[in-house]
Amino acid sequence: MKLLFVVGTLAIGGAEKHTLDLAKALANRGHICIVASMRAYSGLPLQNFNSIDIRFCNAQGFLDMNAARALSSLILLEEPDVVIGVNQYALMYSHIAKVIAQRSFRIATVFHTTKLRRIREHVLLVLYKFLVRHTNLLVFVSELQAQFWSDRGLKSKRDAVINNGINVEQFSPVTIENREASRSRYGIAPSDFLIGITAAFRPEKNHIFLLRALHEMRSNFIPAKLIFVGDGPLKESLMQEAAALGVSDYVVFAGAQNDVKPLVAAFDVFALVSTGIETFSLAALEAMAMGIPAVLSDVGGAREMVVDGETGFVFQTNDMNQFMAAMNTLRAPDTARVMGMAAHRFVNAHFTHKAMVDRYEQLFGALVPQGRC
């Protein structure tokens, strides 16, 4: 197959990483994969994806007809069997490019979003409903997400759910030696209770909630520390908030990392406390595969990823009492170890990269007219 993935941007994010990883995996299986980013910005390490062709359409603003024509020209030149618009913005450009190109080809879309945050998104839902109805395949990444959008009238010619998956061979359980080395590198004592998160500093990731939780724990003489793996526009304000709360000495800002495994190895708990957007976190799956129990806010597919009380905990968004109860349970090393290994087994059984790629390959292949594949 020849597949063209269209994304809004290649900024650092789960949907963008998922798209590049999927395209790379399909390319390794012999398919031709092209990724077109509508905006020019890229924050991901593209040198890791040499097996796929990456293009930029340089869109300015929400709707740029020059960028749409650039995408249309790419489609006419490459003649893909399937165009996959990743999320609503890229799906819009995929349909516009089809009209400009005046060519018949299949359009699929993969949705990584769950929440309508702003008034504009509620207004644009009318447009997206129309586009999705004229889309050949709509893929959701969780059952709860599929139900959310179905309740709002989004339905394509064929809908499917494919859970995100990770390469479990790359995320094996942490050894004692790896854990001690990682903690020593960042000044984390054996007695410290380390809560970690790998996420860009964006409002919906809700890092400030973790700073407030840390302040509460330190006020109650709990030797807790935080490690933030990532970067983004809110870094300075978060550092200021940590100082205002008096917890700066207990927070490590580790920055963005190409390989997060050495840092995750130091965690006692992986926490993801998002208020929205989150659908099926790859970062959470990676930590769980490494034997780290996860505590997730009840957003998107969190309850499909975590067996509450067995592989970690799911708490109501911004509910400090529920979050602290989970932390108090996981402060017992034996409890955290047992839950972490249960998390490792659960991810290996249900969320492997191979199973995910197999399903995408099957569904995309079903869209290709006979004789073209």
Tab-separated table of C-alpha atoms in Angstrom:
chain	number	residue	atom	x	y	z
A	1	MET	CA	0.000	0.000	0.000
A	2	LYS	CA	0.965	3.608	-0.404
A	3	LEU	CA	-0.271	5.598	2.599
A	4	LEU	CA	-0.257	9.356	3.172
A	5	PHE	CA	-0.637	10.433	6.801
A	6	VAL	CA	-1.683	14.061	7.273
A	7	VAL	CA	-1.020	15.707	10.650
A	8	GLY	CA	-1.594	19.230	11.882
A	9	THR	CA	1.956	19.558	13.167
A	10	LEU	CA	4.900	17.447	14.279
A	11	ALA	CA	5.174	19.087	17.674
A	12	ILE	CA	6.050	16.871	20.619
A	13	GLY	CA	2.866	15.019	21.506
A	14	GLY	CA	1.303	11.579	21.786
A	15	ALA	CA	-0.734	11.750	18.566
A	16	GLU	CA	2.251	12.945	16.543
A	17	LYS	CA	4.580	10.291	17.991
A	18	HIS	CA	1.931	7.614	17.444
A	19	THR	CA	1.582	8.624	13.780
A	20	LEU	CA	5.315	8.548	13.073
A	21	ASP	CA	5.759	5.239	14.897
A	22	LEU	CA	2.833	3.691	12.992
A	23	ALA	CA	4.093	4.957	9.637
A	24	LYS	CA	7.590	3.647	10.410
A	25	ALA	CA	6.241	0.225	11.401
A	26	LEU	CA	4.145	-0.047	8.243
A	27	ALA	CA	7.109	1.071	6.135
A	28	ASN	CA	9.189	-1.672	7.729
A	29	ARG	CA	6.521	-4.120	6.549
A	30	GLY	CA	7.052	-3.032	2.939
A	31	HIS	CA	4.405	-0.333	2.559
A	32	ILE	CA	5.212	3.136	1.234
A	33	CYS	CA	4.472	5.746	3.910
A	34	ILE	CA	4.509	9.529	3.600
A	35	VAL	CA	3.755	11.954	6.434
A	36	ALA	CA	2.584	15.469	5.537
A	37	SER	CA	2.578	18.051	8.328
A	38	MET	CA	0.289	20.988	7.598
A	39	ARG	CA	2.354	23.320	9.776
A	40	ALA	CA	6.108	23.725	9.453
A	41	TYR	CA	7.026	23.299	13.113
A	42	SER	CA	8.629	20.047	14.244
A	43	GLY	CA	9.771	19.220	17.748
A	44	LEU	CA	10.169	15.460	17.322
A	45	PRO	CA	13.526	13.791	16.498
A	46	LEU	CA	12.787	13.157	12.815
A	47	GLN	CA	16.183	11.519	12.257
A	48	ASN	CA	14.693	8.428	13.922
A	49	PHE	CA	12.185	8.059	11.064
A	50	ASN	CA	14.372	7.808	7.960
A	51	SER	CA	12.225	5.038	6.487
A	52	ILE	CA	9.321	7.420	5.878
A	53	ASP	CA	9.060	10.478	3.640
A	54	ILE	CA	8.178	13.603	5.655
A	55	ARG	CA	6.828	16.751	3.976
A	56	PHE	CA	5.682	20.148	5.254
A	57	CYS	CA	2.836	22.205	3.763
A	58	ASN	CA	3.573	25.377	5.770
A	59	ALA	CA	0.013	26.334	6.695
A	60	GLN	CA	-0.490	29.769	8.237
A	61	GLY	CA	-3.538	30.180	10.440
A	62	PHE	CA	-6.497	27.838	10.699
A	63	LEU	CA	-7.296	27.542	6.991
A	64	ASP	CA	-4.595	28.254	4.417
A	65	MET	CA	-5.606	27.483	0.846
A	66	ASN	CA	-1.985	27.588	-0.302
A	67	ALA	CA	-1.245	24.781	2.148
A	68	ALA	CA	-4.329	22.894	0.950
A	69	ARG	CA	-3.092	23.212	-2.645
A	70	ALA	CA	0.351	21.993	-1.560
A	71	LEU	CA	-1.263	18.917	-0.017
A	72	SER	CA	-3.358	18.417	-3.159
A	73	SER	CA	-0.224	18.595	-5.335
A	74	LEU	CA	1.445	16.011	-3.122
A	75	ILE	CA	-1.559	13.720	-3.532
A	76	LEU	CA	-1.523	14.133	-7.322
A	77	LEU	CA	2.206	13.417	-7.410
A	78	GLU	CA	2.274	10.407	-5.098
A	79	GLU	CA	-1.199	8.911	-5.788
A	80	PRO	CA	-1.633	7.291	-2.354
A	81	ASP	CA	-4.095	4.442	-1.902
A	82	VAL	CA	-5.332	5.887	1.388
A	83	VAL	CA	-5.023	9.358	2.934
A	84	ILE	CA	-5.198	9.307	6.742
A	85	GLY	CA	-6.086	12.604	8.414
A	86	VAL	CA	-4.931	12.462	12.037
A	87	ASN	CA	-7.464	14.355	14.170
A	88	GLN	CA	-10.044	16.840	12.965
A	89	TYR	CA	-7.812	19.626	11.643
A	90	ALA	CA	-5.834	17.293	9.373
A	91	LEU	CA	-9.042	15.557	8.277
A	92	MET	CA	-10.416	18.922	7.115
A	93	TYR	CA	-7.347	19.523	4.936
A	94	SER	CA	-7.538	15.970	3.559
A	95	HIS	CA	-11.074	16.541	2.289
A	96	ILE	CA	-10.272	20.002	0.879
A	97	ALA	CA	-7.248	18.566	-0.938
A	98	LYS	CA	-9.443	15.839	-2.418
A	99	VAL	CA	-11.817	18.444	-3.838
A	100	ILE	CA	-8.925	20.454	-5.305
A	101	ALA	CA	-7.234	17.361	-6.757
A	102	GLN	CA	-10.507	16.037	-8.206
A	103	ARG	CA	-9.288	12.504	-7.653
A	104	SER	CA	-11.070	9.555	-6.106
A	105	PHE	CA	-9.205	8.045	-3.165
A	106	ARG	CA	-10.087	6.647	0.222
A	107	ILE	CA	-9.874	8.860	3.302
A	108	ALA	CA	-9.432	7.500	6.820
A	109	THR	CA	-9.027	9.372	10.071
A	110	VAL	CA	-7.588	8.521	13.483
A	111	PHE	CA	-8.978	10.510	16.412
A	112	HIS	CA	-6.750	11.006	19.460
A	113	THR	CA	-8.959	13.606	21.142
A	114	THR	CA	-11.864	13.267	23.548
A	115	LYS	CA	-12.858	16.639	24.936
A	116	LEU	CA	-14.384	19.763	23.383
A	117	ARG	CA	-12.572	22.545	25.244
A	118	ARG	CA	-13.503	25.838	23.606
A	119	ILE	CA	-16.598	27.374	22.068
A	120	ARG	CA	-14.964	27.273	18.641
A	121	GLU	CA	-14.576	23.502	18.889
A	122	HIS	CA	-18.289	23.107	19.616
A	123	VAL	CA	-19.078	25.237	16.561
A	124	LEU	CA	-16.643	23.317	14.354
A	125	LEU	CA	-18.236	20.042	15.437
A	126	VAL	CA	-20.927	20.680	12.811
A	127	LEU	CA	-18.231	20.764	10.115
A	128	TYR	CA	-16.464	17.701	11.470
A	129	LYS	CA	-19.712	15.703	11.552
A	130	PHE	CA	-20.137	16.423	7.849
A	131	LEU	CA	-16.535	15.496	7.027
A	132	VAL	CA	-16.630	12.291	9.058
A	133	ARG	CA	-19.820	11.136	7.324
A	134	HIS	CA	-17.896	11.324	4.044
A	135	THR	CA	-14.863	9.515	5.466
A	136	ASN	CA	-14.307	5.836	4.692
A	137	LEU	CA	-12.859	4.837	8.069
A	138	LEU	CA	-12.845	6.426	11.522
A	139	VAL	CA	-10.483	4.917	14.100
A	140	PHE	CA	-10.758	5.665	17.808
A	141	VAL	CA	-8.061	4.667	20.278
A	142	SER	CA	-10.358	3.752	23.176
A	143	GLU	CA	-13.884	2.469	23.716
A	144	LEU	CA	-14.802	5.349	26.022
A	145	GLN	CA	-13.568	7.839	23.439
A	146	ALA	CA	-15.641	6.117	20.742
A	147	GLN	CA	-18.726	6.384	22.944
A	148	PHE	CA	-18.024	10.075	23.640
A	149	TRP	CA	-17.968	10.963	19.941
A	150	SER	CA	-20.800	8.634	19.000
A	151	ASP	CA	-23.014	10.432	21.528
A	152	ARG	CA	-22.197	13.662	19.660
A	153	GLY	CA	-23.128	12.281	16.263
A	154	LEU	CA	-19.733	11.485	14.739
A	155	LYS	CA	-20.065	8.448	12.520
A	156	SER	CA	-18.184	7.481	9.366
A	157	LYS	CA	-18.829	4.784	6.770
A	158	ARG	CA	-16.953	2.404	9.085
A	159	ASP	CA	-15.947	2.983	12.714
A	160	ALA	CA	-13.358	0.956	14.645
A	161	VAL	CA	-11.424	1.020	17.916
A	162	ILE	CA	-7.691	0.264	17.977
A	163	ASN	CA	-6.013	0.748	21.340
A	164	ASN	CA	-2.612	2.377	21.317
A	165	GLY	CA	0.230	-0.074	21.777
A	166	ILE	CA	3.906	0.082	22.636
A	167	ASN	CA	6.970	-2.007	21.848
A	168	VAL	CA	7.004	-3.946	25.100
A	169	GLU	CA	10.477	-5.363	24.369
A	170	GLN	CA	11.880	-1.839	24.734
A	171	PHE	CA	10.178	-1.216	28.087
A	172	SER	CA	11.099	-4.101	30.356
A	173	PRO	CA	10.698	-4.030	34.147
A	174	VAL	CA	13.217	-1.965	36.068
A	175	THR	CA	16.052	-3.790	37.809
A	176	ILE	CA	17.258	-2.741	41.254
A	177	GLU	CA	20.586	-1.681	39.737
A	178	ASN	CA	18.941	0.525	37.087
A	179	ARG	CA	16.648	2.065	39.650
A	180	GLU	CA	19.462	2.930	42.063
A	181	ALA	CA	21.661	4.364	39.296
A	182	SER	CA	18.838	6.544	37.948
A	183	ARG	CA	17.888	7.871	41.369
A	184	SER	CA	21.485	8.599	42.306
A	185	ARG	CA	21.989	10.596	39.109
A	186	TYR	CA	19.232	13.032	40.093
A	187	GLY	CA	19.904	13.165	43.818
A	188	ILE	CA	16.964	10.964	44.796
A	189	ALA	CA	17.603	9.148	48.071
A	190	PRO	CA	16.440	5.541	48.613
A	191	SER	CA	13.942	6.811	51.200
A	192	ASP	CA	12.447	9.462	48.874
A	193	PHE	CA	8.989	8.786	47.460
A	194	LEU	CA	9.383	9.834	43.830
A	195	ILE	CA	6.378	10.756	41.680
A	196	GLY	CA	7.157	11.219	37.993
A	197	ILE	CA	5.412	12.464	34.877
A	198	THR	CA	6.540	12.532	31.248
A	199	ALA	CA	4.502	15.196	29.471
A	200	ALA	CA	4.900	18.529	27.719
A	201	PHE	CA	4.258	21.588	29.876
A	202	ARG	CA	0.808	22.447	28.539
A	203	PRO	CA	-2.245	23.625	30.520
A	204	GLU	CA	-4.260	20.422	30.105
A	205	LYS	CA	-1.425	18.308	31.563
A	206	ASN	CA	-2.144	20.014	34.914
A	207	HIS	CA	1.396	19.914	36.336
A	208	ILE	CA	0.355	22.544	38.874
A	209	PHE	CA	-1.892	19.964	40.558
A	210	LEU	CA	1.179	17.801	41.218
A	211	LEU	CA	3.038	20.753	42.723
A	212	ARG	CA	0.134	21.358	45.115
A	213	ALA	CA	0.013	17.662	45.987
A	214	LEU	CA	3.753	17.749	46.691
A	215	HIS	CA	3.283	20.750	48.960
A	216	GLU	CA	0.602	18.875	50.897
A	217	MET	CA	2.790	15.785	51.266
A	218	ARG	CA	5.835	17.738	52.417
A	219	SER	CA	3.627	19.636	54.901
A	220	ASN	CA	2.682	16.254	56.359
A	221	PHE	CA	6.335	15.185	56.598
A	222	ILE	CA	6.127	12.729	53.698
A	223	PRO	CA	9.560	12.612	51.947
A	224	ALA	CA	8.055	13.069	48.476
A	225	LYS	CA	9.752	14.466	45.408
A	226	LEU	CA	8.601	15.208	41.859
A	227	ILE	CA	10.387	14.756	38.570
A	228	PHE	CA	9.003	16.489	35.473
A	229	VAL	CA	10.242	14.995	32.198
A	230	GLY	CA	9.397	17.301	29.322
A	231	ASP	CA	9.443	20.910	28.239
A	232	GLY	CA	7.046	23.541	27.014
A	233	PRO	CA	5.713	27.079	27.345
A	234	LEU	CA	4.598	26.731	30.978
A	235	LYS	CA	7.994	25.745	32.384
A	236	GLU	CA	8.847	29.159	33.819
A	237	SER	CA	5.445	29.622	35.453
A	238	LEU	CA	5.674	26.137	36.993
A	239	MET	CA	9.105	26.917	38.401
A	240	GLN	CA	7.682	30.112	39.898
A	241	GLU	CA	4.749	28.195	41.389
A	242	ALA	CA	7.141	25.635	42.914
A	243	ALA	CA	9.071	28.500	44.521
A	244	ALA	CA	5.867	30.121	45.816
A	245	LEU	CA	4.807	26.822	47.409
A	246	GLY	CA	8.244	26.327	48.915
A	247	VAL	CA	8.888	23.011	47.157
A	248	SER	CA	11.559	23.988	44.605
A	249	ASP	CA	14.165	21.854	46.372
A	250	TYR	CA	11.976	18.785	45.883
A	251	VAL	CA	11.211	19.177	42.153
A	252	VAL	CA	13.495	18.044	39.326
A	253	PHE	CA	12.905	19.646	35.920
A	254	ALA	CA	14.653	17.038	33.772
A	255	GLY	CA	13.805	18.567	30.379
A	256	ALA	CA	12.750	16.814	27.176
A	257	GLN	CA	14.456	13.467	26.585
A	258	ASN	CA	14.820	11.337	23.456
A	259	ASP	CA	14.940	8.278	25.714
A	260	VAL	CA	12.821	8.518	28.851
A	261	LYS	CA	13.556	5.007	30.149
A	262	PRO	CA	16.505	5.944	32.433
A	263	LEU	CA	14.338	8.570	34.113
A	264	VAL	CA	11.197	6.462	34.391
A	265	ALA	CA	13.347	3.774	36.007
A	266	ALA	CA	13.723	6.098	39.008
A	267	PHE	CA	9.962	6.570	39.558
A	268	ASP	CA	8.028	5.030	42.430
A	269	VAL	CA	4.772	6.119	40.772
A	270	PHE	CA	3.867	7.428	37.332
A	271	ALA	CA	1.208	10.138	37.567
A	272	LEU	CA	-0.831	11.668	34.761
A	273	VAL	CA	-3.297	14.213	36.097
A	274	SER	CA	-4.625	15.771	32.888
A	275	THR	CA	-7.840	17.762	32.794
A	276	GLY	CA	-8.568	17.043	29.125
A	277	ILE	CA	-7.282	15.981	25.696
A	278	GLU	CA	-5.724	12.794	27.108
A	279	THR	CA	-7.192	9.745	25.384
A	280	PHE	CA	-4.876	6.718	25.609
A	281	SER	CA	-1.502	7.786	26.937
A	282	LEU	CA	1.577	6.150	25.414
A	283	ALA	CA	3.677	7.556	28.264
A	284	ALA	CA	1.492	5.773	30.809
A	285	LEU	CA	1.716	2.482	28.911
A	286	GLU	CA	5.503	2.773	28.742
A	287	ALA	CA	5.822	3.363	32.483
A	288	MET	CA	3.435	0.505	33.285
A	289	ALA	CA	5.387	-1.854	31.004
A	290	MET	CA	8.467	-0.982	33.064
A	291	GLY	CA	6.693	-2.126	36.218
A	292	ILE	CA	5.742	1.330	37.517
A	293	PRO	CA	2.197	1.638	38.936
A	294	ALA	CA	0.176	4.419	37.281
A	295	VAL	CA	-2.188	6.939	38.843
A	296	LEU	CA	-4.320	8.604	36.168
A	297	SER	CA	-7.072	11.192	36.206
A	298	ASP	CA	-10.367	9.860	34.863
A	299	VAL	CA	-10.011	11.291	31.356
A	300	GLY	CA	-10.353	9.494	28.032
A	301	GLY	CA	-9.516	5.790	28.208
A	302	ALA	CA	-7.840	5.851	31.640
A	303	ARG	CA	-10.187	3.179	33.005
A	304	GLU	CA	-9.350	0.908	30.059
A	305	MET	CA	-5.614	1.278	30.704
A	306	VAL	CA	-5.541	0.935	34.487
A	307	VAL	CA	-7.317	-1.729	36.536
A	308	ASP	CA	-8.191	0.438	39.525
A	309	GLY	CA	-6.621	-0.922	42.699
A	310	GLU	CA	-4.662	-3.626	40.852
A	311	THR	CA	-2.297	-1.965	38.361
A	312	GLY	CA	-2.630	1.551	39.764
A	313	PHE	CA	-5.446	3.977	40.464
A	314	VAL	CA	-7.873	6.194	38.557
A	315	PHE	CA	-9.087	9.305	40.369
A	316	GLN	CA	-11.589	12.033	39.583
A	317	THR	CA	-9.853	14.958	37.884
A	318	ASN	CA	-8.496	17.511	40.385
A	319	ASP	CA	-9.772	15.509	43.371
A	320	MET	CA	-6.870	15.960	45.800
A	321	ASN	CA	-8.325	13.619	48.421
A	322	GLN	CA	-8.567	10.714	45.981
A	323	PHE	CA	-5.101	11.413	44.605
A	324	MET	CA	-3.573	11.527	48.097
A	325	ALA	CA	-5.291	8.272	49.052
A	326	ALA	CA	-3.649	6.597	46.035
A	327	MET	CA	-0.261	8.039	46.988
A	328	ASN	CA	-0.593	6.848	50.577
A	329	THR	CA	-1.320	3.307	49.378
A	330	LEU	CA	1.608	3.285	46.953
A	331	ARG	CA	4.081	4.637	49.507
A	332	ALA	CA	4.360	1.053	50.787
A	333	PRO	CA	7.200	-0.362	48.615
A	334	ASP	CA	5.798	-3.903	48.569
A	335	THR	CA	2.380	-2.659	47.434
A	336	ALA	CA	3.918	-0.506	44.697
A	337	ARG	CA	6.066	-3.416	43.523
A	338	VAL	CA	3.134	-5.837	43.306
A	339	MET	CA	0.956	-3.315	41.464
A	340	GLY	CA	3.811	-2.396	39.155
A	341	MET	CA	4.372	-5.978	38.058
A	342	ALA	CA	0.611	-6.400	37.563
A	343	ALA	CA	0.748	-3.300	35.340
A	344	HIS	CA	3.632	-4.823	33.357
A	345	ARG	CA	1.676	-8.037	32.742
A	346	PHE	CA	-1.483	-6.142	31.815
A	347	VAL	CA	0.269	-4.020	29.169
A	348	ASN	CA	2.037	-7.059	27.715
A	349	ALA	CA	-1.277	-8.890	27.430
A	350	HIS	CA	-3.373	-6.097	25.921
A	351	PHE	CA	-1.397	-3.184	24.466
A	352	THR	CA	1.446	-4.410	22.279
A	353	HIS	CA	2.726	-2.442	19.310
A	354	LYS	CA	2.532	-5.483	17.022
A	355	ALA	CA	-1.156	-6.086	17.705
A	356	MET	CA	-1.880	-2.408	17.073
A	357	VAL	CA	0.021	-2.311	13.765
A	358	ASP	CA	-1.587	-5.584	12.608
A	359	ARG	CA	-5.031	-4.059	13.060
A	360	TYR	CA	-4.191	-0.794	11.269
A	361	GLU	CA	-2.636	-2.732	8.399
A	362	GLN	CA	-5.773	-4.854	8.102
A	363	LEU	CA	-8.196	-1.915	8.135
A	364	PHE	CA	-6.170	0.297	5.764
A	365	GLY	CA	-5.690	-2.661	3.426
A	366	ALA	CA	-9.451	-3.228	3.317
A	367	LEU	CA	-9.865	0.283	1.866
A	368	VAL	CA	-7.538	-0.326	-1.081
A	369	PRO	CA	-9.370	-1.349	-4.280
A	370	GLN	CA	-8.504	-4.852	-5.437
A	371	GLY	CA	-5.559	-4.927	-7.801
A	372	ARG	CA	-3.937	-1.757	-6.415
A	373	CYS	CA	-2.364	-3.144	-3.235
